[in-house]
Coordinates of C-alpha atoms in Angstrom, one line a residue:
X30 CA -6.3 192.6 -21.5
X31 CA -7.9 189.5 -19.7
X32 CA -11.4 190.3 -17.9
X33 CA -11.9 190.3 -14.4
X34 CA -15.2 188.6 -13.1
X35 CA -16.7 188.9 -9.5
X36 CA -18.0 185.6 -8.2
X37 CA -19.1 185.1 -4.0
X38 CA -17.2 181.8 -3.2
X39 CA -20.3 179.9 -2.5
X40 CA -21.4 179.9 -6.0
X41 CA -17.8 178.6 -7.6
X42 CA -17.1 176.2 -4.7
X43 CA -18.4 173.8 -2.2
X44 CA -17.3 174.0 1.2
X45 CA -17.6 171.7 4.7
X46 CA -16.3 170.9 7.7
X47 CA -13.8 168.4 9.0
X48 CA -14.4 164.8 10.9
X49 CA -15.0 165.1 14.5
X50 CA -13.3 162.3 16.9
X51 CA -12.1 161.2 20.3
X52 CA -8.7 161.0 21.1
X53 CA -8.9 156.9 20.9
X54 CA -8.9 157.7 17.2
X55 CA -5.6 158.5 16.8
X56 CA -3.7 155.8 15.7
X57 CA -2.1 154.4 12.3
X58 CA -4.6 155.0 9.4
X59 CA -5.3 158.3 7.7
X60 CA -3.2 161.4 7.4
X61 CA -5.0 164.6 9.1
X62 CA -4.6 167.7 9.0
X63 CA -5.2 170.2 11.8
X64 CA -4.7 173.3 13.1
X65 CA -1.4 173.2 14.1
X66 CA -0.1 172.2 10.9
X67 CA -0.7 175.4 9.2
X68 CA 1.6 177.5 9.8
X69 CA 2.8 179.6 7.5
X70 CA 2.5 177.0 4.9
X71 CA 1.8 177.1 1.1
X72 CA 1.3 173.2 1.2
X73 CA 1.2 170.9 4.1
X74 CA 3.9 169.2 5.2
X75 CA 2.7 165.3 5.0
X76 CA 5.7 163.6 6.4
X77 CA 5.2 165.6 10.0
X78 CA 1.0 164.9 9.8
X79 CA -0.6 163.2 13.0
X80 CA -2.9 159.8 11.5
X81 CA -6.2 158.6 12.7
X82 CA -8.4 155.8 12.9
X83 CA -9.7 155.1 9.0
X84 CA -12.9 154.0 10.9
X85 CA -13.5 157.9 11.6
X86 CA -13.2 158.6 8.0
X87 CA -16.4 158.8 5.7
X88 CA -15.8 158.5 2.0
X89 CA -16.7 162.0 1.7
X90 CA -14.2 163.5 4.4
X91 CA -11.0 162.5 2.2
X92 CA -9.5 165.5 0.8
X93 CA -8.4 165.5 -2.6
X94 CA -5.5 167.5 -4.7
X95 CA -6.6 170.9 -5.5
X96 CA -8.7 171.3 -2.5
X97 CA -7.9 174.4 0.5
X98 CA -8.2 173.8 3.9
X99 CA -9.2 177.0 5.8
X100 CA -8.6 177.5 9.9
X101 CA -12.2 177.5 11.0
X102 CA -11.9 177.8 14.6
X103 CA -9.1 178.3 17.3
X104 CA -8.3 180.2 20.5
X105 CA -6.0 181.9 18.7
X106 CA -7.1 184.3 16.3
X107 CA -4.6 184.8 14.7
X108 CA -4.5 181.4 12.9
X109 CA -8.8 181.4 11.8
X110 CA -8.9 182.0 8.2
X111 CA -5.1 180.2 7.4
X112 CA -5.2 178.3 4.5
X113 CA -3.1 175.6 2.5
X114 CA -3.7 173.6 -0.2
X115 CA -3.3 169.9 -0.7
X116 CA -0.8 169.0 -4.3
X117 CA -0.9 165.6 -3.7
X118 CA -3.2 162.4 -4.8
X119 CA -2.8 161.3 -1.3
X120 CA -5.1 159.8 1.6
X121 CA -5.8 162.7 3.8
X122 CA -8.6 164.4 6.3
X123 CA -9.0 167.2 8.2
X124 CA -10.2 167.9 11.7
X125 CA -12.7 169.7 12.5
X126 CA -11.6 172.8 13.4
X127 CA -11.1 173.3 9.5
X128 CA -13.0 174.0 6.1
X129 CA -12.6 172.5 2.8
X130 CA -13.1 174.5 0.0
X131 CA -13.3 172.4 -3.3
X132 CA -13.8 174.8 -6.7
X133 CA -16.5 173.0 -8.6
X134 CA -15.0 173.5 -12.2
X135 CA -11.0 173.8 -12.3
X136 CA -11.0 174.0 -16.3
X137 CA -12.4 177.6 -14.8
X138 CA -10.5 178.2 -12.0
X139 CA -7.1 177.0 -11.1
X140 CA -6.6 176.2 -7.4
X141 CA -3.4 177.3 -7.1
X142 CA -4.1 180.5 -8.0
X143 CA -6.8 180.6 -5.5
X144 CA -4.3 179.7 -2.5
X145 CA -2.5 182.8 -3.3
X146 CA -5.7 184.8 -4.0
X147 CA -7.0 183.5 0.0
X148 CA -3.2 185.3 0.8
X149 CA -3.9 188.7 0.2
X150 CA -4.8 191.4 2.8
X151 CA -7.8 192.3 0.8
X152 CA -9.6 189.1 0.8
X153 CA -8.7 188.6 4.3
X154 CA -10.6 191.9 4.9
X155 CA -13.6 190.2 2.9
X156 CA -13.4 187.7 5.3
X157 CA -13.2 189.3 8.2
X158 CA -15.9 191.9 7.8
X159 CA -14.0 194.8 9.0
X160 CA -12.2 197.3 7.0
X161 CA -9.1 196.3 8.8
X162 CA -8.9 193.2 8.6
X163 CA -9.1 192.4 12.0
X164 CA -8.7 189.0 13.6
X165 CA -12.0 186.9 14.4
X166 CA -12.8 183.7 16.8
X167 CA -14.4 181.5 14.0
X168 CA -15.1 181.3 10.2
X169 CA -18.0 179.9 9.5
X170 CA -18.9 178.3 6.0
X171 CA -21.6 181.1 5.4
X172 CA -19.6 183.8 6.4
X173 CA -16.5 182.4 3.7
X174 CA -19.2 181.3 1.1
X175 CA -20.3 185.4 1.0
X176 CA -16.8 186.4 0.5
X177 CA -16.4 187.7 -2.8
X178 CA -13.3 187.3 -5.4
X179 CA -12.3 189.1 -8.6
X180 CA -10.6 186.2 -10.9
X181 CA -9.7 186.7 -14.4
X182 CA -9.8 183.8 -16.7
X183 CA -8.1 181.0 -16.2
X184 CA -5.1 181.5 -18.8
X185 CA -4.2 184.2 -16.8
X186 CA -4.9 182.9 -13.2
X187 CA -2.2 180.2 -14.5
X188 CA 0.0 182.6 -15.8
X189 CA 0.0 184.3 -12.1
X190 CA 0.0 181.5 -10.3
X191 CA 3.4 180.1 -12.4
X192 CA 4.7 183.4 -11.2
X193 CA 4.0 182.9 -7.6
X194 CA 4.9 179.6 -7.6
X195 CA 8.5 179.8 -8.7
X196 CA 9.4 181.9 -5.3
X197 CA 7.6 178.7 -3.1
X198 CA 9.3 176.3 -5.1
X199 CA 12.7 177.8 -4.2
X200 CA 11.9 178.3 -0.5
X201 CA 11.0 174.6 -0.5
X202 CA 13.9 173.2 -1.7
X203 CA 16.3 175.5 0.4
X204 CA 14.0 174.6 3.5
X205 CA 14.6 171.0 2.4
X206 CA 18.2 171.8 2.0
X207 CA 18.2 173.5 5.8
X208 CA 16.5 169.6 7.0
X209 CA 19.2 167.7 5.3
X210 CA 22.3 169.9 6.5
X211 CA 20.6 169.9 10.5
X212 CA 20.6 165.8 10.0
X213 CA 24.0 165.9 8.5
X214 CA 25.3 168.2 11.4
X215 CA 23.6 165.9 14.2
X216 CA 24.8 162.6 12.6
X217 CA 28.7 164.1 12.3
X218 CA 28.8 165.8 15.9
X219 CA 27.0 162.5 17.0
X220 CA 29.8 160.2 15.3
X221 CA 32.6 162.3 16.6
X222 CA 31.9 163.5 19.8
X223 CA 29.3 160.5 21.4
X224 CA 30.2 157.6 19.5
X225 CA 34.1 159.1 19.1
X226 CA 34.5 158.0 15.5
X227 CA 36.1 161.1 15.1
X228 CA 39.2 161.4 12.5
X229 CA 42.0 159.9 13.6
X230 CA 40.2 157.9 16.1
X231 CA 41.9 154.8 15.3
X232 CA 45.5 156.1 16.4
X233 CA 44.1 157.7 19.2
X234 CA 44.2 156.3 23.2
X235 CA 41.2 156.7 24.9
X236 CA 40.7 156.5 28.7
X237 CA 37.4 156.9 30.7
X238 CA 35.5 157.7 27.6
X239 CA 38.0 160.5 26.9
X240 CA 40.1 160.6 23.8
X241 CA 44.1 161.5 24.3
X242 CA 44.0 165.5 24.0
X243 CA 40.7 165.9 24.6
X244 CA 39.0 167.2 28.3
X245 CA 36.0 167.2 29.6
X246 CA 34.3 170.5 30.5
X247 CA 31.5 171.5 32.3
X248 CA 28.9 173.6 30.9
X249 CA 29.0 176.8 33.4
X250 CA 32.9 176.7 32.3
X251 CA 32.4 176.9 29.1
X252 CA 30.3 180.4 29.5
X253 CA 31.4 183.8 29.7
X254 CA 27.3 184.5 31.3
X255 CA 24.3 183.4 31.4
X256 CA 21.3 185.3 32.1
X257 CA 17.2 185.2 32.3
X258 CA 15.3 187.4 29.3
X259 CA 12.6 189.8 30.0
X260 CA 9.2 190.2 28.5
X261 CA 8.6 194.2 28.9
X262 CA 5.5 195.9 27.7
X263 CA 4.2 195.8 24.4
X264 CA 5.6 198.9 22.7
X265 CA 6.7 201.5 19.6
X266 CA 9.9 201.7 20.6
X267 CA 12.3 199.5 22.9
X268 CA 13.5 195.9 22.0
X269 CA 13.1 193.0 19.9
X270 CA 11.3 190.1 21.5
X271 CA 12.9 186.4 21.1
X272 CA 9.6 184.1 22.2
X273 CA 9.9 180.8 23.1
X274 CA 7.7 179.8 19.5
X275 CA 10.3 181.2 17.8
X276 CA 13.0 179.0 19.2
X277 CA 10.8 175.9 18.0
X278 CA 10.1 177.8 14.7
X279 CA 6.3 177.4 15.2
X280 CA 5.3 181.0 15.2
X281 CA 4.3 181.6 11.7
X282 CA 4.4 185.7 12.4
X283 CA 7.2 185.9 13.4
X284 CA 9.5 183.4 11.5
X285 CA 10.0 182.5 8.1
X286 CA 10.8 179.2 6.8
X287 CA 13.6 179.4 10.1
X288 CA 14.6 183.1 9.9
X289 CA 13.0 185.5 11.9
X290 CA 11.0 188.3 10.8
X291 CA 8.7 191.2 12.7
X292 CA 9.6 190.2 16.1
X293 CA 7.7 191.8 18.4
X294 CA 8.8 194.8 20.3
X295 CA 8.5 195.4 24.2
X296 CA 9.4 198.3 25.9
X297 CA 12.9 197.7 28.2
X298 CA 15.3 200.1 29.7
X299 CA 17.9 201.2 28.2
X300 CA 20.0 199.8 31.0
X301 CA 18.3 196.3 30.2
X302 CA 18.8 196.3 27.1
X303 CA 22.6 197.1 27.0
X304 CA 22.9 194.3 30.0
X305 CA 20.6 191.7 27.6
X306 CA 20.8 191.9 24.5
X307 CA 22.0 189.5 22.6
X308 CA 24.9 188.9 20.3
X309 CA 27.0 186.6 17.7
X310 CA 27.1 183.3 19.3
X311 CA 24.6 183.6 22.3
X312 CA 22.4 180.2 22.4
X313 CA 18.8 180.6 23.8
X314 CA 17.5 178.3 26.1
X315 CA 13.6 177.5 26.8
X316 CA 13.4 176.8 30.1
X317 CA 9.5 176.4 30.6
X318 CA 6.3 175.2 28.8
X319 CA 3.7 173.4 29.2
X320 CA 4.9 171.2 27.2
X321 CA 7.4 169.2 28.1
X322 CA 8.8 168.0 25.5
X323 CA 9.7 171.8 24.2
X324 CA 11.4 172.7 27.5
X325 CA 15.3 172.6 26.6
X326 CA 15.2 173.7 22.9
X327 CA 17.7 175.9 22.0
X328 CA 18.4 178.6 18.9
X329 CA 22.0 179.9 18.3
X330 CA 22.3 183.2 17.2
X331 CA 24.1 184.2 13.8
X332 CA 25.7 187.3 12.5
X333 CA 22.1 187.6 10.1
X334 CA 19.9 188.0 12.7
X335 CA 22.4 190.7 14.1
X336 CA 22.9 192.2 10.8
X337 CA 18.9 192.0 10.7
X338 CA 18.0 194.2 14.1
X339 CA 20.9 195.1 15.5
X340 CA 22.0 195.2 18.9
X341 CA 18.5 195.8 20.6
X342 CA 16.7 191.9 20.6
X343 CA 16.5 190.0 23.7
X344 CA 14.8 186.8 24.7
X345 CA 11.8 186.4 26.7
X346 CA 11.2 186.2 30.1
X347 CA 11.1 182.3 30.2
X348 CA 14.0 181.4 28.0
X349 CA 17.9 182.1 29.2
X350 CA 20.6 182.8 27.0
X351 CA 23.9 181.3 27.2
X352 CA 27.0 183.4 26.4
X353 CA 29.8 181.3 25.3
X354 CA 33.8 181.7 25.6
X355 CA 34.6 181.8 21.9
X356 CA 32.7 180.9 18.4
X357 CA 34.4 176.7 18.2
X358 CA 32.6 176.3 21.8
X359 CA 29.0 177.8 20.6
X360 CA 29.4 175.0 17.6
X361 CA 30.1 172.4 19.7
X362 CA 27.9 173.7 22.9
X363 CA 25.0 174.2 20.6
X364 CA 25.4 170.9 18.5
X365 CA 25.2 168.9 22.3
X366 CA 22.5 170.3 23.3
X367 CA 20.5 169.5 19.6
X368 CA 22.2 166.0 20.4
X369 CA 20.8 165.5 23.7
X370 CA 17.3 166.8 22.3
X371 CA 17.1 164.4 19.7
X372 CA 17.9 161.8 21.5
X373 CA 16.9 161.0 25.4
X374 CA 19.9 162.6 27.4
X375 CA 18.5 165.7 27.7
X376 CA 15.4 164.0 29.7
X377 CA 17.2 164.0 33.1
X378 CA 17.1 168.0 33.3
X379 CA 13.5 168.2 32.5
X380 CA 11.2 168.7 35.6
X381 CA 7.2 168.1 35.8
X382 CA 6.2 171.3 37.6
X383 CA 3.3 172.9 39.3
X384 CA 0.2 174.2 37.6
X385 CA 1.3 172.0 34.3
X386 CA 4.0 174.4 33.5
X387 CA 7.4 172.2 32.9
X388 CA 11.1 173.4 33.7
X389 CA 14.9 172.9 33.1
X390 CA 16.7 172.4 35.4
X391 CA 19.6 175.0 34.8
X392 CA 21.6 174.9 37.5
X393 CA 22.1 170.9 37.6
X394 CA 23.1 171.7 33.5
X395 CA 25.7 173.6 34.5
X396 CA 27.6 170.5 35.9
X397 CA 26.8 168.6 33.0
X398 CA 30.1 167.6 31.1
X399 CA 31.0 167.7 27.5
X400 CA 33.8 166.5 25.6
X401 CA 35.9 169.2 24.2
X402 CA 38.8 168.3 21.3
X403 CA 42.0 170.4 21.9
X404 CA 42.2 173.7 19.1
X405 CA 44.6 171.5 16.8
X406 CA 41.2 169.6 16.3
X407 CA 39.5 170.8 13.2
X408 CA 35.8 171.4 13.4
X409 CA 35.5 173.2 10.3
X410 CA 32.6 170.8 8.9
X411 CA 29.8 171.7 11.6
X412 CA 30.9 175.4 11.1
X413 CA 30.6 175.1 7.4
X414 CA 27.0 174.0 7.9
X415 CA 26.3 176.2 10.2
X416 CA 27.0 178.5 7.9
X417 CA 25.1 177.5 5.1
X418 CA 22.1 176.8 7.1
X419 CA 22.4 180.3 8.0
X420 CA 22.6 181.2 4.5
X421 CA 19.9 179.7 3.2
X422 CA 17.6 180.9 5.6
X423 CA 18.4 184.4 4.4
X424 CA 17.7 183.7 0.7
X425 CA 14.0 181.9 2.1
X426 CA 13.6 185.4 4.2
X427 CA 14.1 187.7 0.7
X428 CA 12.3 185.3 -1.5
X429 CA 9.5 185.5 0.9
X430 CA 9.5 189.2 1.2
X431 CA 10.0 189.7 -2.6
X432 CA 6.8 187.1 -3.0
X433 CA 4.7 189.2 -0.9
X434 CA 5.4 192.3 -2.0
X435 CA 4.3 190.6 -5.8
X436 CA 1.3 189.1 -4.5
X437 CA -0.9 192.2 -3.6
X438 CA 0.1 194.0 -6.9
X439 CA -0.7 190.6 -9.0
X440 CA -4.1 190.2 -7.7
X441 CA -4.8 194.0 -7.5
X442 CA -4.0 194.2 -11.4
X443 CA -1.8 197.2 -10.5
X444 CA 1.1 195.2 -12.1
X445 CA 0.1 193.4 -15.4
X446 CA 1.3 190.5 -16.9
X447 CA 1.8 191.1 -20.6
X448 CA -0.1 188.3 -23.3
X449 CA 2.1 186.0 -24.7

């Protein structure tokens, strides 16, 4: 049975902060990472990193493969202590709001092992200080250097790590599978219903932008309701809470790799709850932020999610959700407004308000026309991946869950991994 040693992380590792900068800095140049690009992340996500100046950047501020990037400071709490690790031989920084922890001999210790090790709800607790783990405003590098770690050798911090790593290697390529079939669904309701290449196109008359067979439909007639959320109280017992974060998949506590998990509760009346709730179909609307840019994202809800909580989730307070006449017109009511996002024909509905805060202009949306084909007009592609989007997020929500419930056990040594 391998030994387990007990090392404080300031005697295995060096650690320091990020670059600080002005805004002017940011600019092409040098990947960075920052807060907001944690997440719930194992790795980060380079393709979606902001760049700065490589004028900011000191030789010494370039992170290299291996290293881990804690959250050192942020107003929420939630997020301090977050860490990822870099797997690539890439030019990259980090901002100052982070720390680098670099292990000074990795023929001893094997980072990868480490990111998971940084995972677990007992080192968080030696982190934190508390015996519960509880959130804190900042991590400073003395208070992560004191933390202390119980690591066995590094043939079996491999061996655990390998394990580990198999469940994120799956998640990534389904989550890279859910990216290609959203670009694939854009492109095809793009070519057939804005550009009109649709099949059978060639033979078909068109008048007025609007192909023989087809109609035009406004949006409030393609509802059966539409209603506001509600926020509630927080609560043991009521509903679940759809947030706006959610919608945008930025909440890392409450959604996994796109499928949602410990949504928040609130407490709601019974009579709210039967008049709100949502179901198969619905399509939640954000409709204020203070960003603008994040006012008029949707989510469509899918039988998992139902299958999942049940009939008691609702959306919050500043979102809407749309109810629509049958399953083909959530498709394509859903796959128009992810159209219009990605593109610039959604901008016309967005409104600068007062005190920062950003709206949609609902009302004005609900004259806004869309082409609908007659029933005779297949759309069984965009359902199919619909379907398969939905899919895969349910296999990234049970890999994830089966990963953490392996984790603790792994590190705790309460479930050993047999010598070769």
């Amino acid at each position: 049975m391998s030994e387990w040693k007990c090392y404080k992380l300031n005697e295995i590792s060096s650690l320091s902060n990020g670059i600080n900068f002005d805004k002017s800095a940011y600019t092409s140049g040098v990947k960075l990472i920052g807060v907001s690009d944690f997440k719930n992340r194992i790795h980060p996500d380079y393709d979606s990193l902001q760049e700065v100046d490589s004028k900011v950047v000191k030789s010494g501020d370039y992170l290299e493969k291996g290293d881990i990037v804690f959250v050192r400071s942020n107003g929420n709490k939630e997020l301090v202590g977050r860490c990822m690790m870099i797997d690539r031989d890439i030019p990259v920084t980090y901002s100052g709001f982070c720390i680098k922890l670099r292990l000074k001999d990795k023929k001893l210790f094997d980072p990868v092992f480490f990111n998971y090790l940084f995972r677990t709800r007992q080192f968080k607790k030696s982190m934190t200080g508390t015996a519960v783990g509880a959130n804190i405003q900042n991590l400073s590098q003395s208070r992560l250097g004191s933390c202390e770690v119980n690591v066995p050798d590094i043939e079996k911090q491999k061996e655990i790590a390998t394990i580990l790593s198999r469940y994120d290697s799956l998640i990534e390529n389904y989550q890279k599978q859910i990216k290609l079939l959203e670009e694939a669904a854009q492109r095809l309701y793009k070519e057939w219903f804005v550009d009109l290449h649709f099949p059978g196109h060639e033979n078909t008359k068109i008048v007025d932008g609007v192909p023989e067979g087809w109609e035009k439909k406004r949006v409030g007639d393609m509802l059966i309701s539409h209603m506001n959320g509600g926020w509630g109280k927080d609560s043991s017992t009521g509903s679940n809470v759809i947030q706006a974060s959610v919608i945008r998949g930025t909440d890392i506590d409450k959604i996994k790799g796109g499928v949602f998990d410990d949504l928040p509760i609130r407490f709601h009346t019974e009579k709210e709850i039967l008049n709100k709730h949502l179901e198969v179909n619905d399509i939640i609307l954000e409709l204020s932020n203070g960003n603008i840019n994040n006012v008029g994202r949707t989510l469509r809800i899918d039988d998992n999610l139902i299958k999942q909580y049940g009939k008691r989730v609702i959306c919050a307070s500043f979102c809407k959700f749309l109810r629509p006449i049958d399953y083909r017109i959530s498709i394509i009511l859903f796959s128009e407004f992810q159209d219009m996002h990605n593109g610039s024909r959604m901008q016309k509905f967005k409104k600068n308000g007062a005190n920062g805060i950003n709206n949609f202009d609902f009302q004005e949306f609900l004259k806004h026309e869309v082409l609908v084909p007659p029933v005779s007009f297949t759309i069984k592609e965009l359902e199919i991946i619909q379907k398969s989007i939905s899919d895969y997020r349910v296999q990234i929500r049970l890999l994830s869950e089966a990963r953490d419930r392996l984790l603790p056990k792994l590190m705790s040594r309460e479930l050993q991994i047999k010598n070769k």
